[in-house]
PDB file of C-alpha atoms in Angstrom:
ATOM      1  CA  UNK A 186     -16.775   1.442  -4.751  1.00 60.00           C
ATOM      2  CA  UNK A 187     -17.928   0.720  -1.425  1.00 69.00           C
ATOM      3  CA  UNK A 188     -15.450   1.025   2.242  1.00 71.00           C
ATOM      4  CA  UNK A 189     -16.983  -2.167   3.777  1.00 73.00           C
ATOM      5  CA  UNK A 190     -14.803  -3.070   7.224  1.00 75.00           C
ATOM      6  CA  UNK A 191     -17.591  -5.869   8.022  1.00 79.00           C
ATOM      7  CA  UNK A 192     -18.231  -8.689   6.228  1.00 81.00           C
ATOM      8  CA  UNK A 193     -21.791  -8.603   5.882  1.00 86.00           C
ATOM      9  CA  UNK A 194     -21.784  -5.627   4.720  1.00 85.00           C
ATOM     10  CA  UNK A 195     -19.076  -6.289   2.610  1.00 81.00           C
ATOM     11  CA  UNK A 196     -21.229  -9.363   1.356  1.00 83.00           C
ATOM     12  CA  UNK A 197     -24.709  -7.519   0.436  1.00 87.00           C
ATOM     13  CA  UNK A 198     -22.185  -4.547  -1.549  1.00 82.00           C
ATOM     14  CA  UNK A 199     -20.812  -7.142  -3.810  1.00 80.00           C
ATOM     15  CA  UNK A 200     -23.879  -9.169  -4.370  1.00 84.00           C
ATOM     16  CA  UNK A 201     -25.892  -5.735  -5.068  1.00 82.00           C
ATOM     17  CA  UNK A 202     -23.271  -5.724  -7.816  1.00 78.00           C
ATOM     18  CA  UNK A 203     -20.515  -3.371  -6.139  1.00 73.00           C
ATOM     19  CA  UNK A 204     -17.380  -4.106  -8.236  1.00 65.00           C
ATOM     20  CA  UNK A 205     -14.706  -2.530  -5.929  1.00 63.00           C
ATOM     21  CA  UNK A 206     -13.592  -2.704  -1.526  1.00 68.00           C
ATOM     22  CA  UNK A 207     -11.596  -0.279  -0.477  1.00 59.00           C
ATOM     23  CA  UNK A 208     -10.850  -1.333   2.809  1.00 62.00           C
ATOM     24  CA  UNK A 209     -10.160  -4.876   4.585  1.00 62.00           C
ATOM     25  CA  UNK A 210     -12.749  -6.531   6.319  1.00 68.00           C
ATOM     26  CA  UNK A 211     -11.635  -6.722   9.695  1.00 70.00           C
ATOM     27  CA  UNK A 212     -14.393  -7.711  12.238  1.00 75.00           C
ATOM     28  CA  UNK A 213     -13.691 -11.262  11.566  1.00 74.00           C
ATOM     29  CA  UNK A 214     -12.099 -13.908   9.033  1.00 73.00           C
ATOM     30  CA  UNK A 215     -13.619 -14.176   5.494  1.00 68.00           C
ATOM     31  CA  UNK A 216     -15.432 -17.581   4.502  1.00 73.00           C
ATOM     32  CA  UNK A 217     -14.747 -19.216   1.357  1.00 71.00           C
ATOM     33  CA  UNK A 218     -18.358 -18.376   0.112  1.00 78.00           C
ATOM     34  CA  UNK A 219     -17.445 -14.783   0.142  1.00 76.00           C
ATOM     35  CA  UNK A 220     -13.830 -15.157  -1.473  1.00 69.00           C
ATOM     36  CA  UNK A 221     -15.518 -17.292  -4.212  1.00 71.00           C
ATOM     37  CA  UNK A 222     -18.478 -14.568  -4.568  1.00 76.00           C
ATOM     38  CA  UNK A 223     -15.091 -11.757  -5.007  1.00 70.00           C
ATOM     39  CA  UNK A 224     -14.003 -14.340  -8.051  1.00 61.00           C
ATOM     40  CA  UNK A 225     -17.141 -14.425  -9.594  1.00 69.00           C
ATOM     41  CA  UNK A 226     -18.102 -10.949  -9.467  1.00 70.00           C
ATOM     42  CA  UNK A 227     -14.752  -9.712 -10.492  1.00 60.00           C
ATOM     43  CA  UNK A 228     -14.039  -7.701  -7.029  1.00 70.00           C
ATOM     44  CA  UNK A 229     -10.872  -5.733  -7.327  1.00 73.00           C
ATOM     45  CA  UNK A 230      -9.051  -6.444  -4.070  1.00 74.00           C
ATOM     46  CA  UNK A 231      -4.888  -6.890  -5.515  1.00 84.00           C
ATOM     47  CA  UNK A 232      -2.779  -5.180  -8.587  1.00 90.00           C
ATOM     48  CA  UNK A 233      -4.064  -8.399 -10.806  1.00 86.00           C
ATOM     49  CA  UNK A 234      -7.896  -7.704 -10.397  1.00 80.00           C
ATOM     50  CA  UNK A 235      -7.393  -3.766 -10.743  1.00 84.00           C
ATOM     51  CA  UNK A 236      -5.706  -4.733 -14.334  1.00 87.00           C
ATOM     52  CA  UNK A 237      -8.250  -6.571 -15.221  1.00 78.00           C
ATOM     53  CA  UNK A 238     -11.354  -4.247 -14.354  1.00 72.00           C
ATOM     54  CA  UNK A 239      -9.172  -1.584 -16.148  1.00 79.00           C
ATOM     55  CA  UNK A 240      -9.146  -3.531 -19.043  1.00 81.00           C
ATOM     56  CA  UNK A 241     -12.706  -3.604 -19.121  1.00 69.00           C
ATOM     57  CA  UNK A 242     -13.678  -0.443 -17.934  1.00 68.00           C
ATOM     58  CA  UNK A 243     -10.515   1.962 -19.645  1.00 79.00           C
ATOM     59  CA  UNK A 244      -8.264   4.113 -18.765  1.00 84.00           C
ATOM     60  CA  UNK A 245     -10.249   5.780 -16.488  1.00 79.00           C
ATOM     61  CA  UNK A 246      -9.283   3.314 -13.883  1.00 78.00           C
ATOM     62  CA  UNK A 247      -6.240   4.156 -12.123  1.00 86.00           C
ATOM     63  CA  UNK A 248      -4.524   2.933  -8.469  1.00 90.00           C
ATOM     64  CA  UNK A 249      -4.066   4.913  -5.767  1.00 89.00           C
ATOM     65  CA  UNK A 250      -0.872   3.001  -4.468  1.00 93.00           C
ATOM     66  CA  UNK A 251      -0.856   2.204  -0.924  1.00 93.00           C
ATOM     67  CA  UNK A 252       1.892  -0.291   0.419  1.00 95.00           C
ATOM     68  CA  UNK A 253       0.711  -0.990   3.740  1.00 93.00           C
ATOM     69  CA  UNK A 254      -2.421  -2.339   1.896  1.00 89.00           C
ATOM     70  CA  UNK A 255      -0.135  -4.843   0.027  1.00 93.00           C
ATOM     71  CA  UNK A 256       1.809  -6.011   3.412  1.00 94.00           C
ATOM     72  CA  UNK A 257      -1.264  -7.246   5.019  1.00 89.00           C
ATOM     73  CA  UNK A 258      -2.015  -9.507   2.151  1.00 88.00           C
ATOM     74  CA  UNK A 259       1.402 -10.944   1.525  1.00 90.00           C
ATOM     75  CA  UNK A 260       1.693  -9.042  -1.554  1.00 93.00           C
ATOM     76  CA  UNK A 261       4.850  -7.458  -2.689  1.00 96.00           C
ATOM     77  CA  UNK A 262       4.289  -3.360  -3.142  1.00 97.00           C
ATOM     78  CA  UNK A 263       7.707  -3.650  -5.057  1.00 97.00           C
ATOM     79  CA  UNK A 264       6.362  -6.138  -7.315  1.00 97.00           C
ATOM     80  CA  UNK A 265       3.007  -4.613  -7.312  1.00 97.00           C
ATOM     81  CA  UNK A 266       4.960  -1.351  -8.395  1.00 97.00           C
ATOM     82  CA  UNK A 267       6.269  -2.363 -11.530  1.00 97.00           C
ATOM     83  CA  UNK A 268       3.192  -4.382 -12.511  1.00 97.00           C
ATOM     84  CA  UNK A 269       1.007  -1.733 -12.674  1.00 97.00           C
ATOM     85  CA  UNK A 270       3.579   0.827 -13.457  1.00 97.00           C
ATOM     86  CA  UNK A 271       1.714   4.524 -14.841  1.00 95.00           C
ATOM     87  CA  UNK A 272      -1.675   3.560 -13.814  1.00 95.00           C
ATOM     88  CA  UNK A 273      -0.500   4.860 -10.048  1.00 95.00           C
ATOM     89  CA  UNK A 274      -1.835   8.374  -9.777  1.00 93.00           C
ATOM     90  CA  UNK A 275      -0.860   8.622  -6.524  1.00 93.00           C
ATOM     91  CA  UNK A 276       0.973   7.309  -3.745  1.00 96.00           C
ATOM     92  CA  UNK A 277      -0.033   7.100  -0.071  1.00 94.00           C
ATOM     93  CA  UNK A 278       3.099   6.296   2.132  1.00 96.00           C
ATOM     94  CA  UNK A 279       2.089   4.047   5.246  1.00 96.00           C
ATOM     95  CA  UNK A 280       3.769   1.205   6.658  1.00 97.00           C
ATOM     96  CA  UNK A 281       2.584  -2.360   8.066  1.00 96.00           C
ATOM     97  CA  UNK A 282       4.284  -4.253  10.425  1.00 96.00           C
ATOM     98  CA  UNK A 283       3.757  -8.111  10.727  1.00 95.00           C
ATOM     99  CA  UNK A 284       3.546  -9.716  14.178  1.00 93.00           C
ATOM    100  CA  UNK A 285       5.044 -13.184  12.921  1.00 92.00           C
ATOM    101  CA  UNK A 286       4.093 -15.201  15.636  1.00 92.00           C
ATOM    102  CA  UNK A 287       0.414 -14.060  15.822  1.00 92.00           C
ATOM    103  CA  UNK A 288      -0.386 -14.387  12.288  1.00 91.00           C
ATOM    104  CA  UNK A 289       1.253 -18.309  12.412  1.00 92.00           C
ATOM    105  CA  UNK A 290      -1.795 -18.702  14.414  1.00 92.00           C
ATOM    106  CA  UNK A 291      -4.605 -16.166  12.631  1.00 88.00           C
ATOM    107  CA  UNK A 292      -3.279 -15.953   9.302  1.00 88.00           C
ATOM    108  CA  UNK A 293      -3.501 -12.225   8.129  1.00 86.00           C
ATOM    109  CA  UNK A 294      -6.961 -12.268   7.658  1.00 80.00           C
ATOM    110  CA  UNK A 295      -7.582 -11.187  11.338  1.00 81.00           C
ATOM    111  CA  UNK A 296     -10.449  -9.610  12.608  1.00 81.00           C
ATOM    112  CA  UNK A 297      -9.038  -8.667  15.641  1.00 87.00           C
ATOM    113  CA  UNK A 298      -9.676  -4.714  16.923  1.00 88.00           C
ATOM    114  CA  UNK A 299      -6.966  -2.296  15.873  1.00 87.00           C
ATOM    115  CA  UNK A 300      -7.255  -1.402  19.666  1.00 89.00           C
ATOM    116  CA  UNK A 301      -5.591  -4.480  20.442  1.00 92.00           C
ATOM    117  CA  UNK A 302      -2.424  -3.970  19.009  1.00 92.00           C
ATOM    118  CA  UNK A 303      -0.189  -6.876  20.698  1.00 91.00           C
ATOM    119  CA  UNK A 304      -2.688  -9.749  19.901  1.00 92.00           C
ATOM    120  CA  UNK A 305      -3.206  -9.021  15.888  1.00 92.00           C
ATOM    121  CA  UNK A 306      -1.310 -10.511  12.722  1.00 93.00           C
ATOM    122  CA  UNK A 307      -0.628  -7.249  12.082  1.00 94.00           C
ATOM    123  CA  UNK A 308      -0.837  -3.389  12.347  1.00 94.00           C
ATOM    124  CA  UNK A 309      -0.547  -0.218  10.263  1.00 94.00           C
ATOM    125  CA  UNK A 310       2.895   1.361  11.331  1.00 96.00           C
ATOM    126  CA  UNK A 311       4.750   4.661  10.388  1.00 97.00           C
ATOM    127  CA  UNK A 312       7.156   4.420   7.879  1.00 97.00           C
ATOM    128  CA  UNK A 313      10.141   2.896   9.704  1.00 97.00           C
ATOM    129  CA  UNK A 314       8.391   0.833  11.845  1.00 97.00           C
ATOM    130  CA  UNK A 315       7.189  -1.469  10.142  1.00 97.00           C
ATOM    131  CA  UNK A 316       9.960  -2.156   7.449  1.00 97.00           C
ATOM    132  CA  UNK A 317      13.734  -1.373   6.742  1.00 96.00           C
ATOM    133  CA  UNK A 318      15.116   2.187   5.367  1.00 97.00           C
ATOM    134  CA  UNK A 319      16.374  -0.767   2.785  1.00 97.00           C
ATOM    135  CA  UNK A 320      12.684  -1.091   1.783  1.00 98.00           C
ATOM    136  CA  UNK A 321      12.126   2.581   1.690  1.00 98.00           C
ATOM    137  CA  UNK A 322      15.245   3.483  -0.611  1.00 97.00           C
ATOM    138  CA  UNK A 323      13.886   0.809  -2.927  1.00 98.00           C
ATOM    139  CA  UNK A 324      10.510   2.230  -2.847  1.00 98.00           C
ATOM    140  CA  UNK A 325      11.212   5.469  -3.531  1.00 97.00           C
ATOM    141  CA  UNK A 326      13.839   4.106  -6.549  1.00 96.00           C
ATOM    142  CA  UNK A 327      10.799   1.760  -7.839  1.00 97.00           C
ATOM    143  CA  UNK A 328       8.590   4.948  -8.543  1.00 96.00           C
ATOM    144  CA  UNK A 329      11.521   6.705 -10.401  1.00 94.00           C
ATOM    145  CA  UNK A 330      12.221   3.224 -12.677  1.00 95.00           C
ATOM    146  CA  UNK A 331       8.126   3.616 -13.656  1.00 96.00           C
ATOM    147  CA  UNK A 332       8.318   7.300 -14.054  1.00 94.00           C
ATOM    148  CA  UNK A 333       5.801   8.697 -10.733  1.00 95.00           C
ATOM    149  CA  UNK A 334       6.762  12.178 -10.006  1.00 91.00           C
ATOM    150  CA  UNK A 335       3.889  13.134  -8.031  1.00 93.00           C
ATOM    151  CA  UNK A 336       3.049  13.476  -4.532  1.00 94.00           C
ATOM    152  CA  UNK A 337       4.264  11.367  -1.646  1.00 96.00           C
ATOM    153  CA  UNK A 338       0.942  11.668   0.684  1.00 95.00           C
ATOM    154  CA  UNK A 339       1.719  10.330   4.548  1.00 96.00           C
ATOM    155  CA  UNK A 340      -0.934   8.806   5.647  1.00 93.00           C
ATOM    156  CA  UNK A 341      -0.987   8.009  10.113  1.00 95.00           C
ATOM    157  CA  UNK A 342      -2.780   5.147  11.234  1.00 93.00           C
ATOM    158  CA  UNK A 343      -0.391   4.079  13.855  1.00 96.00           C
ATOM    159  CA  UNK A 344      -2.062   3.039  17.142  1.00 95.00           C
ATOM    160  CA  UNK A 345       1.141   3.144  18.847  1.00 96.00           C
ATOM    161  CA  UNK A 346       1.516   6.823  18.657  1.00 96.00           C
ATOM    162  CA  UNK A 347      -0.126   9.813  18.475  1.00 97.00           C
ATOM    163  CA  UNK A 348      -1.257  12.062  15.376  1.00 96.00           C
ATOM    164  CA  UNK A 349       1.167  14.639  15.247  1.00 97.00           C
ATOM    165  CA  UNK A 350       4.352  12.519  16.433  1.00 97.00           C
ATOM    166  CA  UNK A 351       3.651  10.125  13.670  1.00 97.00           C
ATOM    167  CA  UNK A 352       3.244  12.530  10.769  1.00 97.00           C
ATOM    168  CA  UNK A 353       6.472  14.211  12.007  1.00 97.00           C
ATOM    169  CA  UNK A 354       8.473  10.985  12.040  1.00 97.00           C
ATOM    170  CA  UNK A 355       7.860   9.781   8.956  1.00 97.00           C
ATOM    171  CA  UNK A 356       8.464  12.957   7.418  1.00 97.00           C
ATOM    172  CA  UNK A 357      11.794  13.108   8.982  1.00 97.00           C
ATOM    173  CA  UNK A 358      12.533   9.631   8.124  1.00 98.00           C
ATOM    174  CA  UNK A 359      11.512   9.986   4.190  1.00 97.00           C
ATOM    175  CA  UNK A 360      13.292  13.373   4.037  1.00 96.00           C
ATOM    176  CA  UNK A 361      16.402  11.732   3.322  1.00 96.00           C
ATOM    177  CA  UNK A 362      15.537   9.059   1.096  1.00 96.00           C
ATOM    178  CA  UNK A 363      13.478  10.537  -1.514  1.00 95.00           C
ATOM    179  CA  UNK A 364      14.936  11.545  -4.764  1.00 91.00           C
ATOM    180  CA  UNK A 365      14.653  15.112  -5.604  1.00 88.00           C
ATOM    181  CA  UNK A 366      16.917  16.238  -8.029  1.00 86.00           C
ATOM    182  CA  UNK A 367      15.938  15.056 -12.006  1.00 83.00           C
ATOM    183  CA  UNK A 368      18.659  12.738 -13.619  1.00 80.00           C
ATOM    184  CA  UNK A 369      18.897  14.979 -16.144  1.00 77.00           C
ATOM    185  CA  UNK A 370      21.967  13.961 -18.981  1.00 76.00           C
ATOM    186  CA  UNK A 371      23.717  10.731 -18.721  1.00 71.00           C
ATOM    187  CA  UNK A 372      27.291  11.306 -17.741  1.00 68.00           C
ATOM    188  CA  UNK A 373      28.473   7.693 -17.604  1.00 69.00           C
ATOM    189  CA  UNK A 374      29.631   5.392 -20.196  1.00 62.00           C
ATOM    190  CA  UNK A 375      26.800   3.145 -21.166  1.00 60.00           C
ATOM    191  CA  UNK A 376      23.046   3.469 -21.648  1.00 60.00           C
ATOM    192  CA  UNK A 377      20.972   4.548 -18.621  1.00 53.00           C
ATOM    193  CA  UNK A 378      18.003   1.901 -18.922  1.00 53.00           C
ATOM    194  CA  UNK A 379      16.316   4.147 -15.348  1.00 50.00           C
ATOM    195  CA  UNK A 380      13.029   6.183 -16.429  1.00 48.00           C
ATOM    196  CA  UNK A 381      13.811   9.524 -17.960  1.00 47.00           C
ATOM    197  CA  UNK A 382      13.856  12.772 -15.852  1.00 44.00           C
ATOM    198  CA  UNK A 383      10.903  11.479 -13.863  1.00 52.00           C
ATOM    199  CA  UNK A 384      10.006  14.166 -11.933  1.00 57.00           C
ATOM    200  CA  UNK A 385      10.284  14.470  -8.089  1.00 59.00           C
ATOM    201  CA  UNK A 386       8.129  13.337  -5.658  1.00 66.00           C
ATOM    202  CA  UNK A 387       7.177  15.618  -2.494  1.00 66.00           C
ATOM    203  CA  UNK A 388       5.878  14.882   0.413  1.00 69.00           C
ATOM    204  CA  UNK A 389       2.078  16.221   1.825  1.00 65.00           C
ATOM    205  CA  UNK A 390       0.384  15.151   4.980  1.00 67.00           C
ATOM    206  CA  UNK A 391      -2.913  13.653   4.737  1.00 65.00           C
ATOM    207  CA  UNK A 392      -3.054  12.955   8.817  1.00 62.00           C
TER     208      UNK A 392
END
């Protein structure tokens, strides 16, 4: 696995035979030699290509879910959710906020420095500012339908405000949404088709 922000040096990893990025190249667009070197090689860079080098690797492959990772790619996390379902081991929550009319002109492949927050495609956020509490209550309710339990790890990369402010925010704003409390035994009058007792996510700050 290599964390390759550049493209060159993204480039070289994956032709001296790296098989996974962990980061976006952002210091400008991608050609369509180096998206075409990804297919060829197998690069995992979305839910579909994780599958796959899990099918040939094993089980020992598993997805550290990150939705604002998804946003900028015009992937679904939802969607992405329930694809990959109990291969997430663990959930960073981090939010991504679009700037419509910029990326009409860039696409979301923009290089354009973090630093320069009005004039990208897009930006990582706080949870909240990026996307609706609708979002978040489904978010939270997609990892109890595929049974996650574990840790709910805040991760602040918001330019827009500093360190501590962010952490607390989107603590406060989670707080409220995430499910504690196991469903324990049905009480109503037809089958519950929800995951069983999954277990209840807390939330840890990774800063």
């Amino acid at each position: 696995a290599v964390h390759a922000t550049e493209l060159e040096t993204a480039r070289a990893a994956v032709m001296a035979g790296a098989d996974l990025l962990v980061h976006s190249v952002e210091d400008r667009p991608v050609d369509d030699a180096f998206v075409e070197l990804l297919l060829e090689n197998d690069v995992v860079y979305n839910p579909v290509a994780l599958m796959r080098l899990r099918e040939a690797v094993g089980p020992a492959v598993r997805c550290n879910f990150d939705p604002s990772h998804l946003f900028c790619q015009g992937i679904d996390p939802l969607a992405a959710m329930l694809f990959l379902g109990d291969v997430i081991d663990h959930v960073h929550v981090k939010d991504t906020r679009i700037n419509s009319e910029r990326a009409q002109l860039v696409g979301l492949l923009d290089p354009t420095p973090h630093s320069q927050l009005a004039d990208r495609a897009w930006s990582f956020r706080t949870v909240g500012y990026g996307h609706s509490e609708m979002f978040w209550r489904d978010f939270v309710s997609t990892l109890r339908v595929i049974g996650y339990g574990g840790v709910l790890s805040i991760e602040h990369e918001d330019g827009y405000m500093e360190l501590g402010e962010g952490v607390e925010k989107a603590f406060e704003f989670l707080k409220p949404l995430v499910l504690r409390r196991e469903i324990g035994e049905q009480w109503f009058g037809y089958e519950h088709t929800g995951a069983k007792a999954a277990g209840s996510p807390g939330l840890v700050d990774e800063g």
